[in-house]
Short mmCIF file of C-alpha atoms and ligand atoms in Angstrom, two decimals:
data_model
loop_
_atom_site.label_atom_id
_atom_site.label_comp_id
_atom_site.label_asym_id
_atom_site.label_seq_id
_atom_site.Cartn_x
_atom_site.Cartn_y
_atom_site.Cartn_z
CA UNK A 4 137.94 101.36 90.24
CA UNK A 5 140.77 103.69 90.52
CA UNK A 6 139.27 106.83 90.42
CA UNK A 7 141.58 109.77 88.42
CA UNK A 8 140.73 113.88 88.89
CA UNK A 9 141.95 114.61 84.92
CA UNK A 10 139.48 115.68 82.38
CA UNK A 11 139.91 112.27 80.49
CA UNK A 12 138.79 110.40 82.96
CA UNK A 13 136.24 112.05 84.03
CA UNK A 14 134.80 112.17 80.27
CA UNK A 15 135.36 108.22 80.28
CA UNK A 16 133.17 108.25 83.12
CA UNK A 17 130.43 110.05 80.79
CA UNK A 18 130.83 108.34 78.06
CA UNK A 19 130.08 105.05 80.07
CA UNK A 20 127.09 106.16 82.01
CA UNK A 21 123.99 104.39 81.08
CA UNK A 22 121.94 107.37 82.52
CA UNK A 23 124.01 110.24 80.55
CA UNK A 24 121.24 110.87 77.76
CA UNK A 25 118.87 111.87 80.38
CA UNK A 26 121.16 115.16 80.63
CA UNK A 27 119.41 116.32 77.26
CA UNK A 28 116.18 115.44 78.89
CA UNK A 29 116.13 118.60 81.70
CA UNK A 30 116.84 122.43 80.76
CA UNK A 31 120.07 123.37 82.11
CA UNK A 32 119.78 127.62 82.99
CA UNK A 33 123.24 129.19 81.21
CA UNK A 34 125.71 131.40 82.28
CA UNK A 35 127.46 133.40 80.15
CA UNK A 36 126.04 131.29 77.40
CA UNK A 37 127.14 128.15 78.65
CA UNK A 38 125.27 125.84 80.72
CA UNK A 39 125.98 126.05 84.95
CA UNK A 40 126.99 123.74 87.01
CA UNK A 41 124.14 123.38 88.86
CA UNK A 42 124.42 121.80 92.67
CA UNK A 43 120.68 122.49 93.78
CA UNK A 44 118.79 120.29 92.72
CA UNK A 45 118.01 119.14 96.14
CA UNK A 46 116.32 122.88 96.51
CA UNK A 47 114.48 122.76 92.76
CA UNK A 48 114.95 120.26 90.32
CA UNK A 49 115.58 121.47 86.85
CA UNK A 50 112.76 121.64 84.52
CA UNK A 51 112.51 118.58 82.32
CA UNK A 52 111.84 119.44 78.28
CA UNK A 53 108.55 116.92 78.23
CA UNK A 54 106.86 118.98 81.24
CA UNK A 55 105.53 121.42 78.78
CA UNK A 56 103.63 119.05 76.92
CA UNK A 57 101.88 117.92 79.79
CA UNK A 58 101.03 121.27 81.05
CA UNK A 59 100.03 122.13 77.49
CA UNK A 60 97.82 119.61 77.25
CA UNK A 61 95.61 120.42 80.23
CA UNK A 62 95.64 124.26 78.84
CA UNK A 63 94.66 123.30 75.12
CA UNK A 64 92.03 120.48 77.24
CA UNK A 65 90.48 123.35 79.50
CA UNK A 66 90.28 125.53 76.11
CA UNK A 67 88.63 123.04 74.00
CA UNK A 68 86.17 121.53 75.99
CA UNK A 69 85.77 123.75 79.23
CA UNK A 70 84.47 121.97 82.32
CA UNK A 71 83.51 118.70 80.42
CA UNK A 72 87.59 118.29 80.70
CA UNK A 73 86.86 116.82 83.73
CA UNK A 74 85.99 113.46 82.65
CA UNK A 75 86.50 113.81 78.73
CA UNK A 76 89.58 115.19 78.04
CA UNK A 77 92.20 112.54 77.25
CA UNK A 78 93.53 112.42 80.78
CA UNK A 79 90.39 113.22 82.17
CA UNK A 80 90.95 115.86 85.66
CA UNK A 81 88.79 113.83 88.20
CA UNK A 82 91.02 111.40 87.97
CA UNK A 83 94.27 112.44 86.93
CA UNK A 84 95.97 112.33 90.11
CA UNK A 85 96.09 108.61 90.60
CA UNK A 86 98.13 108.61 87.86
CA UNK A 87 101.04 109.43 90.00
CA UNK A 88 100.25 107.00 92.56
CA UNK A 89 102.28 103.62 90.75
CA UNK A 90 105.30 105.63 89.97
CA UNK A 91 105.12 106.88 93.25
CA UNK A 92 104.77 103.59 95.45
CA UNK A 93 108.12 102.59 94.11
CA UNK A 94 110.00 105.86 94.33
CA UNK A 95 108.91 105.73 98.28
CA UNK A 96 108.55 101.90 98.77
CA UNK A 97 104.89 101.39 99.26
CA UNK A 98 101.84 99.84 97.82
CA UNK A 99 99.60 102.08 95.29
CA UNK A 100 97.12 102.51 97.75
CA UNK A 101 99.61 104.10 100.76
CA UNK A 102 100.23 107.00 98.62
CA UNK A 103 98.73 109.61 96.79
CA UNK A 104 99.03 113.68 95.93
CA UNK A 105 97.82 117.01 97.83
CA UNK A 106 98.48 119.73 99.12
CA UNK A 107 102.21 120.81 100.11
CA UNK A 108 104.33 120.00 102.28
CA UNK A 109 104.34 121.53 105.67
CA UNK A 110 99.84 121.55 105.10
CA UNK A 111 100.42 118.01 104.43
CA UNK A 112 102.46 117.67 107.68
CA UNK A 113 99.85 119.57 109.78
CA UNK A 114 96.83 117.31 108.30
CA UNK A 115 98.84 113.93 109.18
CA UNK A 116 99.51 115.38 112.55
CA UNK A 117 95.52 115.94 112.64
CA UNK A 118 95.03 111.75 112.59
CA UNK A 119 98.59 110.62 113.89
CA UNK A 120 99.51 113.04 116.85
CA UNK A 121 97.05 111.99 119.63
CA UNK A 122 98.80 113.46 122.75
CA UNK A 123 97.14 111.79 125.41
CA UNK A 124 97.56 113.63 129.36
CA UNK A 125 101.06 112.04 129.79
CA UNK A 126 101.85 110.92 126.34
CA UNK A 127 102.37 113.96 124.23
CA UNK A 128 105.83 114.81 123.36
CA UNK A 129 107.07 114.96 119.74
CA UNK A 130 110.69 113.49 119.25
CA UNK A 131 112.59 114.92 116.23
CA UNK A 132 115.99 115.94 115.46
CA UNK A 133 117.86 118.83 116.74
CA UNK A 134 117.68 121.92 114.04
CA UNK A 135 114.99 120.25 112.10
CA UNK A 136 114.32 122.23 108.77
CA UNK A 137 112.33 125.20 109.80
CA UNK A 138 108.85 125.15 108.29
CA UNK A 139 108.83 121.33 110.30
CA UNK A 140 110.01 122.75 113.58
CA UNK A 141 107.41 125.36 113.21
CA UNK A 142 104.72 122.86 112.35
CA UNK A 143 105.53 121.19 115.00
CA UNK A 144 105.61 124.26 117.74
CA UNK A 145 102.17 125.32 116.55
CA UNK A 146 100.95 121.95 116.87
CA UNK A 147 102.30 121.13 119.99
CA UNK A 148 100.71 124.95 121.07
CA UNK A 149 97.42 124.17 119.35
CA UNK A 150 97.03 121.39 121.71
CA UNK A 151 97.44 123.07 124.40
CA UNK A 152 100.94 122.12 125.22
CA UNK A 153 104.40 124.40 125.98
CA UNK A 154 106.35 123.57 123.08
CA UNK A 155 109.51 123.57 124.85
CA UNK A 156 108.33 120.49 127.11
CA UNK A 157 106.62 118.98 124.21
CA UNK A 158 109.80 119.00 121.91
CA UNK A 159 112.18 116.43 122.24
CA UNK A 160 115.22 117.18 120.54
CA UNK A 161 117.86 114.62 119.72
CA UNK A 162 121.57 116.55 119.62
CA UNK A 163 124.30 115.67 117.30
CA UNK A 164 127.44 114.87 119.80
CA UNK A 165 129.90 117.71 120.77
CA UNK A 166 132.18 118.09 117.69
CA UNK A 167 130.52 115.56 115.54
CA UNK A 168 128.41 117.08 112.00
CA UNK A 169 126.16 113.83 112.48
CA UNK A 170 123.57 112.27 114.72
CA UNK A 171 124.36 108.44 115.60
CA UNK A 172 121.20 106.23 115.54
CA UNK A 173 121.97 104.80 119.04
CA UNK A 174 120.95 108.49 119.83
CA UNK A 175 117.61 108.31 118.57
CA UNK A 176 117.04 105.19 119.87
CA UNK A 177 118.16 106.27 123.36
CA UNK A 178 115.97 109.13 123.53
CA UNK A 179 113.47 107.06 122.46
CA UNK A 180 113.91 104.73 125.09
CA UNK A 181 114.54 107.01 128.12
CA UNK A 182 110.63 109.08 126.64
CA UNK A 183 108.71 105.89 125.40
CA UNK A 184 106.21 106.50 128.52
CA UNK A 185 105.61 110.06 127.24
CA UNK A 186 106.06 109.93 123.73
CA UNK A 187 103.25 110.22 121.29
CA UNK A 188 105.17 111.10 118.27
CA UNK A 189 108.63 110.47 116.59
CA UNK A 190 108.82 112.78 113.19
CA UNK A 191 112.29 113.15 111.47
CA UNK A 192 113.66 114.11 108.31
CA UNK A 193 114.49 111.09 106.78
CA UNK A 194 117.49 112.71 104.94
CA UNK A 195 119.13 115.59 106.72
CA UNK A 196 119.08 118.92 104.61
CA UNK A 197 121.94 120.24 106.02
CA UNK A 198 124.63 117.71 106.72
CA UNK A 199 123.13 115.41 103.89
CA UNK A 200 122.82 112.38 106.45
CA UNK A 201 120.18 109.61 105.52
CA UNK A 202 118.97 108.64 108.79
CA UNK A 203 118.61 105.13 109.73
CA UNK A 204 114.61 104.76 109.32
CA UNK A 205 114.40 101.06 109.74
CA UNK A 206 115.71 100.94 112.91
CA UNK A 207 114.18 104.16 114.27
CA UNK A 208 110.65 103.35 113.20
CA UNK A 209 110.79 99.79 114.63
CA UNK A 210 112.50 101.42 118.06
CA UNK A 211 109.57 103.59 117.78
CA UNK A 212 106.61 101.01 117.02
CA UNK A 213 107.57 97.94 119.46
CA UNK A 214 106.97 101.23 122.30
CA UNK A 215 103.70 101.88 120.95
CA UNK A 216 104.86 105.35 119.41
CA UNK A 217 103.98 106.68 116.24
CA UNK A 218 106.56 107.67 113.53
CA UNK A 219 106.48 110.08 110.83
CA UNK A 220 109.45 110.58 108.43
CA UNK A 221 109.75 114.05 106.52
CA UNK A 222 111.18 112.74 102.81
CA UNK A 223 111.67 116.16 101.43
CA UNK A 224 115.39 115.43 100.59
CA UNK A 225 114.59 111.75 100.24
CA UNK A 226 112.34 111.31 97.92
CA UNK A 227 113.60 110.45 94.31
CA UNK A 228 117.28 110.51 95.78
CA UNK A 229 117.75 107.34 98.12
CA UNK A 230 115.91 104.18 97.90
CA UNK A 231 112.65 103.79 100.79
CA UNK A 232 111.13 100.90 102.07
CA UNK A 233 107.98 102.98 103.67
CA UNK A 234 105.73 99.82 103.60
CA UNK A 235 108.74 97.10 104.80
CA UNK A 236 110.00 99.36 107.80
CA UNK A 237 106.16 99.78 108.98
CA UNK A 238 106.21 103.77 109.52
CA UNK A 239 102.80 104.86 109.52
CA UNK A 240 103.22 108.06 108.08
CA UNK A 241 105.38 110.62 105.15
CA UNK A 242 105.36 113.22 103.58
CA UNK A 243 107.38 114.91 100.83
CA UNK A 244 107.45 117.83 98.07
CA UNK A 245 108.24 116.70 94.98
CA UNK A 246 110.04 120.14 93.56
CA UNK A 247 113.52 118.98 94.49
CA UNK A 248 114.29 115.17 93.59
CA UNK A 249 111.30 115.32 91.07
CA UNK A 250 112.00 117.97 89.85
CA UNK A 251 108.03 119.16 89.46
CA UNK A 252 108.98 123.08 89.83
CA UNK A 253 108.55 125.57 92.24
CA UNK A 254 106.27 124.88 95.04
CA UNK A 255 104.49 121.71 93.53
CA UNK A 256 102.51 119.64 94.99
CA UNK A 257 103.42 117.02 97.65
CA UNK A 258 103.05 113.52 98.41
CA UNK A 259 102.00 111.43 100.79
CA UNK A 260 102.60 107.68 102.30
CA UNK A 261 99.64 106.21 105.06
CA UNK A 262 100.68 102.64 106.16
CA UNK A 263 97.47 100.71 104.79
CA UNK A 264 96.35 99.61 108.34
CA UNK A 265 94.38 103.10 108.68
CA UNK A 266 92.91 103.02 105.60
CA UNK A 267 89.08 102.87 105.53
CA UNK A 268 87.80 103.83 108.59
CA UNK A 269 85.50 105.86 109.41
CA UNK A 270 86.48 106.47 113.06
CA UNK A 271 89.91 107.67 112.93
CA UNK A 272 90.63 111.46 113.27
CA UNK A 273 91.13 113.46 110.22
CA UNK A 274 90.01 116.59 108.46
CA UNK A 275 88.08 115.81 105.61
CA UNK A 276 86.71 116.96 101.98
CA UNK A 277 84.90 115.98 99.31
CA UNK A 278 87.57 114.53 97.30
CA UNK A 279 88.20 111.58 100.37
CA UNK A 280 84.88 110.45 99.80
CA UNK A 281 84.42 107.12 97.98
CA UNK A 282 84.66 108.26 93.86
CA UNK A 283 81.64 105.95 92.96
CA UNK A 284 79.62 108.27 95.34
CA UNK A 285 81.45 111.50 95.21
CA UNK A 286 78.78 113.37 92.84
CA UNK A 287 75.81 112.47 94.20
CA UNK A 288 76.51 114.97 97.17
CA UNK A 289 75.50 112.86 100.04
CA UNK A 290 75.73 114.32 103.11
CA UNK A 291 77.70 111.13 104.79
CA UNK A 292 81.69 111.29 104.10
CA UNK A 293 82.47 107.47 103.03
CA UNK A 294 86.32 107.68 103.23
CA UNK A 295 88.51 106.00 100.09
CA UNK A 296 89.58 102.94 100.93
CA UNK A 297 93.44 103.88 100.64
CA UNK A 298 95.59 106.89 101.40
CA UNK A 299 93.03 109.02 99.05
CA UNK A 300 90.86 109.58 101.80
CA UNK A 301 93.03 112.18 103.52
CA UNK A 302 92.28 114.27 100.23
CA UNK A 303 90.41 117.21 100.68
CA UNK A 304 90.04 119.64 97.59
CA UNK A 305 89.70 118.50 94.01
CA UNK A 306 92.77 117.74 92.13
CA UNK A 307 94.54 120.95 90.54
CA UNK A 308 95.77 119.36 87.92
CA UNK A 309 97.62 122.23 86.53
CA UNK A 310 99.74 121.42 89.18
CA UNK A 311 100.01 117.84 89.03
CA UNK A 312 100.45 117.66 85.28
CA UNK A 313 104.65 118.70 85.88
CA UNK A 314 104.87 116.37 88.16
CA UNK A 315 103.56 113.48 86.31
CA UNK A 316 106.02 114.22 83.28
CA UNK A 317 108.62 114.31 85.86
CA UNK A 318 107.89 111.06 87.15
CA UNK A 319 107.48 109.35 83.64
CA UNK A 320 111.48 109.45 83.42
CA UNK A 321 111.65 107.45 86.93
CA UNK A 322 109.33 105.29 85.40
CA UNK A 323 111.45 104.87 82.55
CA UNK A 324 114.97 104.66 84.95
CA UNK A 325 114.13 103.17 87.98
CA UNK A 326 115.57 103.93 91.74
CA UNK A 327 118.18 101.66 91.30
CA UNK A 328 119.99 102.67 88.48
CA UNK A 329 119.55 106.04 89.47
CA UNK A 330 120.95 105.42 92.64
CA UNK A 331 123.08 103.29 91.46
CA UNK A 332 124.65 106.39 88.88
CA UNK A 333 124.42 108.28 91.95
CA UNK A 334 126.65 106.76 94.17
CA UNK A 335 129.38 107.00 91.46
CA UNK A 336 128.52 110.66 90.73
CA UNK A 337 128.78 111.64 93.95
CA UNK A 338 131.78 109.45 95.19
CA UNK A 339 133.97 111.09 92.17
CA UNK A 340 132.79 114.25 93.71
CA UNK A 341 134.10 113.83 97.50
CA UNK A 342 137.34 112.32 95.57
CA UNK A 343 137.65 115.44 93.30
CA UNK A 344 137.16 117.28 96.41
CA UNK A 345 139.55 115.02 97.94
CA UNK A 346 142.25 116.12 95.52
CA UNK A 347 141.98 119.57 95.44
CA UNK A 348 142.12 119.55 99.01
CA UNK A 349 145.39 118.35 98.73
CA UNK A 350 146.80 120.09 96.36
CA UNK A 351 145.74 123.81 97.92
CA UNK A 352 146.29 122.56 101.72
CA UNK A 353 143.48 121.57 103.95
CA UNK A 354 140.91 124.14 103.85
CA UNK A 355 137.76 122.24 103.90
CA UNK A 356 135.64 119.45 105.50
CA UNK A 357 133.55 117.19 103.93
CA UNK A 358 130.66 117.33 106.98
CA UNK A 359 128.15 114.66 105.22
CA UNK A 360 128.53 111.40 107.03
CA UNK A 361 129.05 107.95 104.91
CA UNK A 362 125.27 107.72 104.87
CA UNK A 363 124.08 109.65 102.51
CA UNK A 364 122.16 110.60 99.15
CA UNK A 365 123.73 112.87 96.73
CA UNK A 366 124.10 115.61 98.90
CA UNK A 367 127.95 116.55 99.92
CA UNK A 368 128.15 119.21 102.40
CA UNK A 369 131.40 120.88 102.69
CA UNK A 370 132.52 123.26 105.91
CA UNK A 371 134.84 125.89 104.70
CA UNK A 372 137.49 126.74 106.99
CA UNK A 373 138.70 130.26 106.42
CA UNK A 374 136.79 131.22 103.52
CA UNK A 375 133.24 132.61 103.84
CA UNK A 376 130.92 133.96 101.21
CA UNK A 377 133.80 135.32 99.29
CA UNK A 378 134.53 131.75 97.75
CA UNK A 379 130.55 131.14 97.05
CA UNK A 380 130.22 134.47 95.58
CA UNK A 381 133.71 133.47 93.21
CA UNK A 382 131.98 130.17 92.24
CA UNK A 383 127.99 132.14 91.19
CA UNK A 384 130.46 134.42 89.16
CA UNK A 385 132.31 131.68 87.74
CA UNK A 386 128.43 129.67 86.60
CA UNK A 387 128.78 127.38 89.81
CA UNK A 388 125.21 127.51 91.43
CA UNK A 389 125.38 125.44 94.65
CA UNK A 390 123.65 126.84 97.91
CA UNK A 391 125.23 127.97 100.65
CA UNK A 392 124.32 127.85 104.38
CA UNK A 393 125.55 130.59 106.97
CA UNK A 394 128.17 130.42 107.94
CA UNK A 395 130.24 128.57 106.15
CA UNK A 396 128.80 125.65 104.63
CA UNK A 397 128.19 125.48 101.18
CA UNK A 398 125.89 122.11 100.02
CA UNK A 399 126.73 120.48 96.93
CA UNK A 400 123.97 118.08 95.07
CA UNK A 401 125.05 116.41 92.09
CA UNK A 402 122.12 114.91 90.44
CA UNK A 403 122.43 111.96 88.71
CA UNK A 404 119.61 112.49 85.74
CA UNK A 405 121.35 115.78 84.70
CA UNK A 406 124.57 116.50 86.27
CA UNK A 407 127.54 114.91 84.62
CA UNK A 408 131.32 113.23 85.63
CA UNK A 409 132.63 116.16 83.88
CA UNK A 410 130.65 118.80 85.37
CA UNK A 411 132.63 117.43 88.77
CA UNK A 412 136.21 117.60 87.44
CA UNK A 413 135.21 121.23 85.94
CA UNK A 414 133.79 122.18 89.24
CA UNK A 415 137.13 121.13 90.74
CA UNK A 416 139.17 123.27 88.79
CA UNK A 417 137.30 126.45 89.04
CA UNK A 418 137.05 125.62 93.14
CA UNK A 419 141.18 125.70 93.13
CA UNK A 420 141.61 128.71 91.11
CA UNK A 421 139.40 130.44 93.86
CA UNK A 422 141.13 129.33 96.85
CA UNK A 423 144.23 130.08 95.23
CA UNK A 424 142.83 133.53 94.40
CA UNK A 425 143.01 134.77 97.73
C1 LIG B 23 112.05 121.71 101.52
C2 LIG B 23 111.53 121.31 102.82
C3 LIG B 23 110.29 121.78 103.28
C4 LIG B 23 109.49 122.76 102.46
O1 LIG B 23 108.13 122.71 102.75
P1 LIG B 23 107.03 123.38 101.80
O2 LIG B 23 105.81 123.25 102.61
O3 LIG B 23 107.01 122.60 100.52
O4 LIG B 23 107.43 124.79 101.54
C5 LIG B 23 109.83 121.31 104.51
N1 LIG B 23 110.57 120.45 105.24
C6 LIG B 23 111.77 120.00 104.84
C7 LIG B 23 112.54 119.04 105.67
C8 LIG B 23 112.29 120.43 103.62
O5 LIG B 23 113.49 120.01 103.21
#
């Protein structure tokens, strides 16, 4: 389709989008009394209009009928959690049993390390990618420390090439060869969260297994925007949050995938807490921990369902959508982006870089050359919100259940009248 950067087209665009009632669906914060263009929903999701219901419900539940909500309120709270575990499997690609809810992300990451980073005397380096997202390279330092290891031989970190914005695979796959003898570990973000870049997971993880190496993917930026094939590409571990995709709000929960071939056993390393132990059992306080026979048995605290309740509501709209027309709206959504971007670029002079690489989710990030904060602090003023990253790099997310073809062609305009500003 020939694509056109003119407000009529971009409406058209709208106006054919399966997916464009689902705008009315989220609360969109206003500016100025009119609604922002919001680019960060890869940091927090907006919050969806059914979420209060479902946090209602648990208040007016807790109210009426006190602890007995735990197994008679209408979603009873023992159980609520494996509610999420269906809509989950196909947001992530696994079977119901590889995944469930807990915890956060980076405690999440620390208890997987706990049963799938075994450094053995030789065999205990982590391989990850260079500039990982903080809170992961700090999980992994400690972890690395904890064990008694220097971090800085234990790390393994694969380098984007000199004056390229993205890693190649054949990199990964490199360093993985030239470390299989001492490699114990191979944890990545599966989706960059500064360049954007969906990394190629297949290949990685099977590069990684045929060597005998565990791998671990880090799906905060993944999850609920690109499609994920845990269970088909074999990795053994994940992990996400679910307050920027799913848009669960602020520091929800997260999820987790565990390939089924560690599920019940007794002998594998793990932390453990009551709620891991078989349900059938769980309140006749036995001393013995019998572990669920799926990814539940990494659970250690009872559900907090407050928590969980957001995300559920959140996920009852990917029930209702699907990852493939989502993705599918996506791809457009974002590709008129880059060729709004495209345009203006051409019209001003050449004063930015599109840094994301051709594999990629929603995410566009965009290298500024010769503008700095100036030009992000133009768009906040002007009811842009996107995020920016020091220096110069501000990260653009177009979401495809509430941002809109016309948002993009807006966002264009305002973008030239600031560059032209200066
Ligand atoms: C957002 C993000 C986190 C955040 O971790 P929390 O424990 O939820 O605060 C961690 N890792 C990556 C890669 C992220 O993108």
């Amino acid at each position: 389709m020939q694509l056109e950067n003119t407000l009529a087209f971009s409406r058209k665009m709208d106006a054919e989008d399966p997916l464009a009632k689902y705008r009315s669906e989220f609360i969109i914060p206003e500016h100025r009394g009119k609604p922002v263009i919001y680019f960060t929903g890869n940091s927090l999701g907006l919050q969806p209009r059914r979420t209060e219901k479902y946090v209602k419900d648990i208040m007016d539940d807790w109210a009426n009928l006190g602890v007995e909500g735990h197994f008679s309120a209408e979603k009873p709270w023992w159980d609520y959690h494996e509610r999420l575990a269906k809509p989950l499997s196909k947001i992530v690609g696994a079977m119901e049993e590889e995944v469930t809810v807990m915890n956060t992300l980076t405690v999440n990451l620390h208890l997987l390390m706990v049963s799938f980073y075994r450094p053995a005397r030789n065999k205990f380096k982590i391989l990850c990618e260079e500039k990982a997202f903080p809170s992961d390279q700090y999980m992994l330092k400690s972890q690395a420390r904890f064990h008694g290891y220097d971090p800085e031989e234990a790390l393994i970190e694969v380098k984007k090439r000199e004056g390229e914005h993205h890693w190649r695979t054949e990199d990964f796959l490199q360093a993985i060869e030239e470390h299989k003898d001492e490699l114990a570990l191979v944890l990545i973000g599966g989706v960059n969260y500064y360049n954007g870049q969906v990394m190629d997971m297949e290949v990685i993880t099977k590069k990684a297994r045929e060597n005998g190496i565990m791998v671990g993917w880090d799906l905060a930026h993944a999850a609920g925007n690109i499609e994920l094939k845990l269970h088909d590409w074999d990795v053994d571990f994940a992990a996400w949050c679910s307050y920027k995709y799913m848009n669960s709000g602020p520091g929800n929960l997260s999820g987790v995938f565990i390939n089924q071939r560690y599920h019940g056993k007794e002998d594998i390393p793990r932390f453990e807490g009551w709620w891991g132990t078989k349900k059938e059992t769980r309140f006749l306080m036995k001393p013995e921990f019998e572990p669920m026979p799926n990814a539940e048995a990494w659970q250690l605290s009872n559900a907090p369902v407050m928590s969980i309740a957001p995300y559920l509501a959140s996920l009852t709209m990917f029930e209702e959508v699907g990852m493939d027309s989502l993705r599918e709206k996506s791809k457009k959504l974002t590709a008129y982006l880059e060729f709004v971007l495209r345009a203006i670029e051409e019209e001003v002079g050449g004063t930015f870089e599109i840094i994301t690489p051709e594999q990629r989710g929603c995410q566009l990030s965009v290298l500024l050359h010769g503008e700095g904060k100036r030009l992000f602090d133009y768009l906040m003023a002007e009811g842009v919100l996107p995020d920016w990253r020091e220096p110069n790099v501000i990260r653009l997310a177009p979401v495809p259940f509430y941002n809109s073809f016309e948002e993009m062609y807006q966002f264009g305009q305002i973008l030239k009248k600031g560059i032209l500003q200066k």
